[in-house]
Amino acid sequence: MAIPGMSRLIATAALTLPLLTIPHQSAAAPHSAGAVQSGSPSGGPALSSVIPAPVAVRPDPRATFRLGALTVIRTQPGSDAARSVGDLIARELRPATGFGLPVLPVAPRAVPTISLLLGARDYRLGDEGYRLTVSPTSVTIRANKAAGLFAGTRTLLQLLPAEIDSPRVVRRVWTVAGGDIVDYPRFAYRGAMLDEARHFHTPSEVKAYIDEIGRFKVNYLHLHLSDDQGWRIQIDSWPRLTSVSGGAGTGVDGEGPGFLTKAQYKDIVAYAAKRYVTIVPEIDMPGHVNAAQVAYPSLTCDGVAPAPRTDTEVGYSSLCIGSDTTYRFVEDVIRELAAITPGPYIHIGGDEAQATSDADYIAFQQRVLPLVAKYSKTAYGWNEIAKAPAASTAVAQFWGTGTTEPDLAAAVTTGTKVVMSPANKAYLDMKYNPSTPLGQDWAALIEVRDAYGWDPATRVAGVGENAVLGVEAPLWSETLRTLDDIEFMAFPRLPAIAELGWSPRSTHDWDSFAARLGTYGPRWTQQGVNFYPSPQIAWS
Amino acid sequence: MAIPGMSRLIATAALTLPLLTIPHQSAAAPHSAGAVQSGSPSGGPALSSVIPAPVAVRPDPRATFRLGALTVIRTQPGSDAARSVGDLIARELRPATGFGLPVLPVAPRAVPTISLLLGARDYRLGDEGYRLTVSPTSVTIRANKAAGLFAGTRTLLQLLPAEIDSPRVVRRVWTVAGGDIVDYPRFAYRGAMLDEARHFHTPSEVKAYIDEIGRFKVNYLHLHLSDDQGWRIQIDSWPRLTSVSGGAGTGVDGEGPGFLTKAQYKDIVAYAAKRYVTIVPEIDMPGHVNAAQVAYPSLTCDGVAPAPRTDTEVGYSSLCIGSDTTYRFVEDVIRELAAITPGPYIHIGGDEAQATSDADYIAFQQRVLPLVAKYSKTAYGWNEIAKAPAASTAVAQFWGTGTTEPDLAAAVTTGTKVVMSPANKAYLDMKYNPSTPLGQDWAALIEVRDAYGWDPATRVAGVGENAVLGVEAPLWSETLRTLDDIEFMAFPRLPAIAELGWSPRSTHDWDSFAARLGTYGPRWTQQGVNFYPSPQIAWS
């Protein structure tokens, strides 16, 4: 098949390569010996090195692919979503390789090709699964949906040498180990959470975190947008929330000011969506509302504004349960949030409402849970919401440290789905060991092996595989300010939680995980990610 | 907006109306009093009469829509699937109304319109839900996916007068009660099953049943294609299955011969798919295999062909568990079935294997369950498969009569999903009462109220809402030969099971269901469906 314009495409590719001259790719091309990664005959990572572990891996040592200056990326004709995934992986591969990597709807004959194709027609793959096949002349990712193509490109990045994450061109041979991978997630929800309230993190920091968690096929980012110390999202009908409680002096120690305008929030939502990460906004209530009450004293029962709080106490504030103003406020907030949130969930918090009586708490949730449905969203809250009968259509996030939670187990029998975030396993703000400079230790000290060593489907009595929607790794930021702080606490524990959410239980094996994680150190170094070099891991 | 060709469309519509002259539609057009259904001011069914009961119904008595000669059907531009649903509902509405009902991508201004539109952007609706809004000038169905548009058209059919199902033109006013419906299913799987093995039912009978069950938003049809008495599906690699065991003399009493060629099967699959019904093929094993062993004695352990059986005993046949031939046979059958089955499930039976030891049974399923996955399908079997550890990724169909099933409850904790078909509630071949001329009574006598009076999520201990994939109403055909026989046993009990599968638990109410069912009698009469006029129902 003759492709019109192919010579022009090759010329274009060559023009984008000012920094180096690359010989025509062929199996016989001499390896640049000094640049080849040691320990791997193909010069790149083994097919079995992927995190989270895939469902099935079949290496073929004779089928190594070599990414070269002539390589093109072909995406499913007629699919804008596939094209968008192709554009993204091309942008990710160009800086380190210096190759042009044109993204085309049709591959020229005899040119090495990375193909992103829909129509896998394999039900097991679901919406997020993929098949990746590496041959000497092609890398083919097939999926039912574009989300699966994206997941396949995350795997492809891990199959290239660590230098692929360099921001500058690296002269080396870029190989991908040969063989096949079939992969799809165990659970639909694999989440991370950032606490924007205790210290505000900027849109660019949030976007960096989205890229970092997306590498491990995490597909939800939960943003904790309000708490006693601050309110971090613009609400037009209640403007003092941000003008008073999002400004200077808010946050823990008065040092975490800031809030997201709706435009910034929508920009984050769109950025995340391109990377198949769905944003889950949380407004915590009926507790954790001091900042809202500072801005609007009418949200208290006595109408008196409380003092702003910059300490880290919890459990002292409550919305006024019997007041109509409360529900006007709640509905306004849910309506405005729902309007800028294309994802399915609105998280309404519900934790640590010690200043609300049990009867009031249930009365509150019985009114508020249906309000979320009124705006076409699924309600999501911390596991305390399971006390309310209306929670049967909701998602409850388990954050306890024990193995029983009777209200939650009862709610599960009526249909409540559970996201597992046991604080002594999945809370990324817990210290690794007593001398970790950041974080807290009230739930546990959590080394990497602790974060990895549990099963989401057997953690809580009565909450089995079918009840588990997935897992989430929350990161509370009482002690965290910068992206460096966030990264130090998240990595390498976040990949452990991500693997528990994605990989089949049958692949669960600490030695395997530790070995794979060890190869990730050079990647984080290339990416500039400030990870904790756990002594439990043999970092390569 | 001027629509080019509109006058031609109207002319076309008029040309299709040779049997009657219809005045231009207007709110003031005189009702044809004799034809108006009594008891309803709008001349048609109430918005609350739908089976299965919708999630939410909000009638608006001032908003009655009138279907008329000028009505057009508009479908989502650019969506072939929406267009296909539009074509189907148009074909269903034309015979009784005599209206042209052109299907267009754009509605002309000021013409009464039935719109089928995608982009509902409401997560609660899922893939199968819809919103239906009836105003004096329009009926609008909005959904996320075309399956939801189809479900909305099933509701629309029920909102038109019963005469809409007449095969001949009826002179009457065709109204749709005004208001809104929001609707989506409780469970993803609402099934019916036909036993093709005991007596073969022809492709045209199967298609008629697909239409009849689809009216109640049933979305799976399970075909029991093999049993001791016959083999009913062409398998190229084992041709004697059908040439010997699908031919003359097979079936109960030797009177149910026949089998589906692959072409016929694929035609049924395609016909069903147009109606959003997915075919689930079942090959029963390791028991219920006498017909296969008659055709191939190598499937027995001693190599001796058993006698053909035309009685209704069960539990005497078994594949030879230790033989490689068995697994070659099973894999061939699964591979060939998977290749012609686009749906997700292959049902491998697994019931009543009394001629197989427990150890052999588990050994067999541990080999066969993964074979289904090898061909990219999800394994599905009767609840006995829960004994095998490999069933954690499978669907198990509960067919017991009790409220405990420990193996099943244990499997559920590891992820097995359950389809509920309790034989004493959901088996449509059970007699209604001792004098019912057809059917059996080993599990129970099942009147309509019995079929309706249970909850899929609390029927079996340890199998709660999250573990239930859905419900299915099986119809075994030891005593059934004709479509009339099938219909007499299925209606009116199948709608009861369908409502248990679709409608929210909060709508469950016998008096409401009985009243709605009573209005369905005239529809079945119009459709020529041979239903059982249960004395529990006040038929209108």
Short mmCIF file of N, CA and C in Angstrom, two decimals, chain A residues 105-206:
data_model
loop_
_atom_site.label_atom_id
_atom_site.label_comp_id
_atom_site.label_asym_id
_atom_site.label_seq_id
_atom_site.Cartn_x
_atom_site.Cartn_y
_atom_site.Cartn_z
N PRO A 105 -3.70 8.29 11.33
CA PRO A 105 -4.80 7.33 11.34
C PRO A 105 -4.47 6.04 10.60
N VAL A 106 -3.43 6.05 9.78
CA VAL A 106 -3.06 4.86 9.03
C VAL A 106 -1.54 4.73 9.10
N ALA A 107 -1.06 3.51 9.30
CA ALA A 107 0.39 3.33 9.38
C ALA A 107 0.94 3.04 7.99
N PRO A 108 2.00 3.72 7.60
CA PRO A 108 2.66 3.38 6.35
C PRO A 108 3.21 1.96 6.45
N ARG A 109 3.32 1.30 5.30
CA ARG A 109 3.84 -0.05 5.29
C ARG A 109 5.34 -0.04 5.68
N ALA A 110 5.74 -1.07 6.39
CA ALA A 110 7.15 -1.29 6.69
C ALA A 110 7.77 -0.22 7.56
N VAL A 111 6.95 0.52 8.27
CA VAL A 111 7.47 1.49 9.22
C VAL A 111 7.15 0.99 10.62
N PRO A 112 8.09 1.04 11.55
CA PRO A 112 7.78 0.58 12.91
C PRO A 112 6.66 1.43 13.51
N THR A 113 5.70 0.74 14.08
CA THR A 113 4.46 1.42 14.45
C THR A 113 4.04 1.08 15.87
N ILE A 114 3.58 2.11 16.58
CA ILE A 114 2.87 1.89 17.83
C ILE A 114 1.40 2.14 17.51
N SER A 115 0.58 1.11 17.61
CA SER A 115 -0.84 1.22 17.22
C SER A 115 -1.72 1.25 18.45
N LEU A 116 -2.66 2.17 18.46
CA LEU A 116 -3.66 2.27 19.53
C LEU A 116 -5.02 2.05 18.88
N LEU A 117 -5.56 0.84 19.05
CA LEU A 117 -6.74 0.46 18.28
C LEU A 117 -7.89 0.07 19.19
N LEU A 118 -9.07 0.47 18.80
CA LEU A 118 -10.29 0.07 19.51
C LEU A 118 -10.83 -1.21 18.88
N GLY A 119 -11.98 -1.66 19.39
CA GLY A 119 -12.60 -2.86 18.80
C GLY A 119 -11.94 -4.15 19.25
N ALA A 120 -11.47 -4.21 20.50
CA ALA A 120 -10.82 -5.43 20.98
C ALA A 120 -11.83 -6.58 21.06
N ARG A 121 -13.11 -6.25 21.24
CA ARG A 121 -14.17 -7.29 21.30
C ARG A 121 -13.82 -8.38 22.31
N ASP A 122 -13.40 -7.96 23.47
CA ASP A 122 -13.08 -8.91 24.54
C ASP A 122 -13.73 -8.36 25.81
N TYR A 123 -14.81 -9.02 26.24
CA TYR A 123 -15.58 -8.51 27.37
C TYR A 123 -14.75 -8.43 28.64
N ARG A 124 -13.78 -9.38 28.78
CA ARG A 124 -13.01 -9.36 30.01
C ARG A 124 -12.28 -8.04 30.20
N LEU A 125 -11.93 -7.40 29.10
CA LEU A 125 -11.16 -6.16 29.19
C LEU A 125 -11.98 -5.02 29.78
N GLY A 126 -13.30 -5.12 29.69
CA GLY A 126 -14.13 -4.05 30.22
C GLY A 126 -13.81 -2.71 29.58
N ASP A 127 -14.04 -1.63 30.32
CA ASP A 127 -13.78 -0.28 29.79
C ASP A 127 -12.33 0.12 29.92
N GLU A 128 -11.58 -0.48 30.83
CA GLU A 128 -10.22 0.01 31.13
C GLU A 128 -9.12 -0.97 30.76
N GLY A 129 -9.49 -2.19 30.37
CA GLY A 129 -8.49 -3.18 30.06
C GLY A 129 -7.92 -3.01 28.66
N TYR A 130 -6.85 -3.75 28.39
CA TYR A 130 -6.17 -3.66 27.10
C TYR A 130 -5.37 -4.93 26.86
N ARG A 131 -5.06 -5.16 25.60
CA ARG A 131 -4.06 -6.17 25.23
C ARG A 131 -2.91 -5.42 24.60
N LEU A 132 -1.69 -5.76 25.02
CA LEU A 132 -0.51 -5.11 24.45
C LEU A 132 0.35 -6.20 23.83
N THR A 133 0.65 -6.05 22.56
CA THR A 133 1.44 -7.05 21.86
C THR A 133 2.67 -6.37 21.27
N VAL A 134 3.84 -6.88 21.63
CA VAL A 134 5.10 -6.30 21.15
C VAL A 134 5.75 -7.28 20.19
N SER A 135 6.00 -6.83 18.97
CA SER A 135 6.73 -7.62 17.98
C SER A 135 7.93 -6.79 17.52
N PRO A 136 8.84 -7.37 16.75
CA PRO A 136 10.00 -6.59 16.33
C PRO A 136 9.62 -5.34 15.53
N THR A 137 8.48 -5.33 14.90
CA THR A 137 8.11 -4.17 14.06
C THR A 137 6.97 -3.35 14.61
N SER A 138 6.36 -3.79 15.71
CA SER A 138 5.18 -3.04 16.16
C SER A 138 4.91 -3.24 17.65
N VAL A 139 4.29 -2.22 18.21
CA VAL A 139 3.66 -2.34 19.52
C VAL A 139 2.18 -2.06 19.28
N THR A 140 1.33 -3.02 19.59
CA THR A 140 -0.09 -2.83 19.34
C THR A 140 -0.85 -2.90 20.66
N ILE A 141 -1.59 -1.84 20.93
CA ILE A 141 -2.47 -1.83 22.11
C ILE A 141 -3.90 -1.86 21.58
N ARG A 142 -4.65 -2.85 22.04
CA ARG A 142 -6.06 -2.96 21.64
C ARG A 142 -6.91 -2.88 22.88
N ALA A 143 -8.05 -2.21 22.77
CA ALA A 143 -8.93 -2.06 23.92
C ALA A 143 -10.36 -1.91 23.42
N ASN A 144 -11.31 -2.06 24.34
CA ASN A 144 -12.71 -1.79 23.99
C ASN A 144 -12.99 -0.29 23.97
N LYS A 145 -12.35 0.43 24.90
CA LYS A 145 -12.59 1.86 25.06
C LYS A 145 -11.27 2.61 25.13
N ALA A 146 -11.33 3.91 24.89
CA ALA A 146 -10.11 4.72 24.91
C ALA A 146 -9.44 4.68 26.28
N ALA A 147 -10.22 4.51 27.35
CA ALA A 147 -9.61 4.39 28.68
C ALA A 147 -8.65 3.21 28.74
N GLY A 148 -8.97 2.15 28.02
CA GLY A 148 -8.08 0.99 27.97
C GLY A 148 -6.82 1.31 27.18
N LEU A 149 -6.96 2.09 26.11
CA LEU A 149 -5.76 2.50 25.37
C LEU A 149 -4.84 3.32 26.27
N PHE A 150 -5.45 4.22 27.06
CA PHE A 150 -4.64 5.02 27.96
C PHE A 150 -3.89 4.12 28.95
N ALA A 151 -4.62 3.17 29.53
CA ALA A 151 -3.97 2.25 30.48
C ALA A 151 -2.82 1.51 29.80
N GLY A 152 -3.04 1.11 28.55
CA GLY A 152 -1.97 0.42 27.82
C GLY A 152 -0.75 1.30 27.62
N THR A 153 -0.97 2.60 27.42
CA THR A 153 0.19 3.49 27.25
C THR A 153 0.94 3.67 28.57
N ARG A 154 0.23 3.55 29.71
CA ARG A 154 0.95 3.62 31.00
C ARG A 154 1.89 2.42 31.11
N THR A 155 1.40 1.26 30.66
CA THR A 155 2.25 0.08 30.67
C THR A 155 3.43 0.26 29.71
N LEU A 156 3.15 0.78 28.53
CA LEU A 156 4.22 0.99 27.55
C LEU A 156 5.33 1.87 28.11
N LEU A 157 4.95 2.94 28.81
CA LEU A 157 5.97 3.82 29.41
C LEU A 157 6.87 3.04 30.35
N GLN A 158 6.28 2.12 31.12
CA GLN A 158 7.09 1.35 32.07
C GLN A 158 7.96 0.32 31.36
N LEU A 159 7.61 -0.03 30.13
CA LEU A 159 8.40 -1.03 29.40
C LEU A 159 9.57 -0.39 28.65
N LEU A 160 9.59 0.92 28.60
CA LEU A 160 10.74 1.61 28.01
C LEU A 160 11.77 1.88 29.11
N PRO A 161 13.02 2.07 28.73
CA PRO A 161 14.05 2.33 29.74
C PRO A 161 13.69 3.57 30.58
N ALA A 162 14.18 3.58 31.82
CA ALA A 162 13.84 4.64 32.77
C ALA A 162 14.12 6.03 32.21
N GLU A 163 15.13 6.14 31.34
CA GLU A 163 15.49 7.44 30.78
C GLU A 163 14.38 8.04 29.92
N ILE A 164 13.33 7.25 29.63
CA ILE A 164 12.21 7.79 28.84
C ILE A 164 11.57 8.98 29.56
N ASP A 165 11.75 9.07 30.88
CA ASP A 165 11.16 10.17 31.62
C ASP A 165 12.09 11.37 31.73
N SER A 166 13.23 11.31 31.05
CA SER A 166 14.12 12.47 31.07
C SER A 166 13.47 13.63 30.33
N PRO A 167 13.60 14.83 30.85
CA PRO A 167 13.05 15.99 30.13
C PRO A 167 13.93 16.42 28.96
N ARG A 168 15.15 15.85 28.90
CA ARG A 168 16.05 16.21 27.80
C ARG A 168 16.39 14.96 26.99
N VAL A 169 16.81 15.17 25.74
CA VAL A 169 17.10 14.04 24.87
C VAL A 169 18.24 13.21 25.43
N VAL A 170 18.03 11.91 25.44
CA VAL A 170 19.04 10.95 25.89
C VAL A 170 19.44 10.10 24.68
N ARG A 171 20.74 9.98 24.44
CA ARG A 171 21.19 9.13 23.34
C ARG A 171 21.27 7.70 23.83
N ARG A 172 20.36 6.89 23.42
CA ARG A 172 20.41 5.48 23.78
C ARG A 172 19.47 4.71 22.86
N VAL A 173 19.54 3.41 22.97
CA VAL A 173 18.62 2.55 22.21
C VAL A 173 17.35 2.40 23.02
N TRP A 174 16.20 2.61 22.38
CA TRP A 174 14.92 2.57 23.09
C TRP A 174 14.19 1.29 22.71
N THR A 175 14.26 0.31 23.59
CA THR A 175 13.64 -0.98 23.29
C THR A 175 12.42 -1.22 24.16
N VAL A 176 11.57 -2.07 23.66
CA VAL A 176 10.43 -2.57 24.43
C VAL A 176 10.50 -4.09 24.35
N ALA A 177 10.49 -4.76 25.51
CA ALA A 177 10.61 -6.23 25.53
C ALA A 177 9.44 -6.87 24.80
N GLY A 178 9.73 -7.95 24.06
CA GLY A 178 8.70 -8.59 23.24
C GLY A 178 7.76 -9.47 24.03
N GLY A 179 6.57 -9.67 23.46
CA GLY A 179 5.59 -10.56 24.07
C GLY A 179 4.21 -9.94 24.13
N ASP A 180 3.36 -10.52 24.96
CA ASP A 180 1.96 -10.08 25.08
C ASP A 180 1.61 -9.81 26.53
N ILE A 181 0.76 -8.84 26.73
CA ILE A 181 0.15 -8.60 28.04
C ILE A 181 -1.36 -8.52 27.85
N VAL A 182 -2.10 -9.21 28.70
CA VAL A 182 -3.55 -9.00 28.79
C VAL A 182 -3.81 -8.43 30.17
N ASP A 183 -4.59 -7.35 30.25
CA ASP A 183 -4.66 -6.65 31.52
C ASP A 183 -6.00 -5.93 31.67
N TYR A 184 -6.54 -6.00 32.86
CA TYR A 184 -7.76 -5.25 33.20
C TYR A 184 -7.85 -5.19 34.71
N PRO A 185 -8.60 -4.22 35.23
CA PRO A 185 -8.57 -3.99 36.68
C PRO A 185 -9.45 -4.95 37.47
N ARG A 186 -9.00 -5.24 38.69
CA ARG A 186 -9.84 -6.00 39.63
C ARG A 186 -11.01 -5.14 40.11
N PHE A 187 -10.75 -3.89 40.46
CA PHE A 187 -11.79 -3.00 40.96
C PHE A 187 -11.93 -1.78 40.05
N ALA A 188 -13.16 -1.27 39.98
CA ALA A 188 -13.44 -0.14 39.09
C ALA A 188 -12.85 1.16 39.60
N TYR A 189 -12.66 1.26 40.91
CA TYR A 189 -12.23 2.53 41.52
C TYR A 189 -10.86 2.35 42.13
N ARG A 190 -9.89 3.09 41.61
CA ARG A 190 -8.56 3.15 42.23
C ARG A 190 -8.25 4.62 42.44
N GLY A 191 -8.29 5.05 43.70
CA GLY A 191 -8.25 6.48 43.95
C GLY A 191 -7.06 6.95 44.75
N ALA A 192 -6.83 8.25 44.65
CA ALA A 192 -5.94 8.96 45.56
C ALA A 192 -6.72 10.16 46.07
N MET A 193 -6.33 10.68 47.22
CA MET A 193 -6.99 11.87 47.76
C MET A 193 -5.97 12.90 48.17
N LEU A 194 -6.23 14.15 47.84
CA LEU A 194 -5.40 15.26 48.30
C LEU A 194 -6.25 16.16 49.19
N ASP A 195 -5.69 16.53 50.32
CA ASP A 195 -6.36 17.45 51.24
C ASP A 195 -5.96 18.87 50.86
N GLU A 196 -6.90 19.58 50.27
CA GLU A 196 -6.65 20.97 49.87
C GLU A 196 -6.95 21.95 51.00
N ALA A 197 -7.59 21.44 52.07
CA ALA A 197 -8.09 22.35 53.10
C ALA A 197 -7.02 22.73 54.13
N ARG A 198 -6.30 21.73 54.61
CA ARG A 198 -5.34 22.02 55.70
C ARG A 198 -4.15 22.83 55.17
N HIS A 199 -3.66 22.48 53.99
CA HIS A 199 -2.80 23.40 53.26
C HIS A 199 -3.26 23.33 51.81
N PHE A 200 -3.40 24.47 51.22
CA PHE A 200 -3.85 24.51 49.83
C PHE A 200 -2.69 24.12 48.90
N HIS A 201 -3.02 23.31 47.90
CA HIS A 201 -2.03 22.96 46.88
C HIS A 201 -2.52 23.54 45.55
N THR A 202 -1.59 24.14 44.82
CA THR A 202 -1.96 24.91 43.63
C THR A 202 -2.40 24.00 42.49
N PRO A 203 -3.11 24.57 41.50
CA PRO A 203 -3.50 23.78 40.33
C PRO A 203 -2.32 23.07 39.68
N SER A 204 -1.18 23.71 39.61
CA SER A 204 -0.06 23.03 38.93
C SER A 204 0.47 21.87 39.77
N GLU A 205 0.39 22.00 41.09
CA GLU A 205 0.78 20.88 41.95
C GLU A 205 -0.23 19.72 41.81
N VAL A 206 -1.50 20.07 41.75
CA VAL A 206 -2.52 19.02 41.58
C VAL A 206 -2.32 18.30 40.25
#
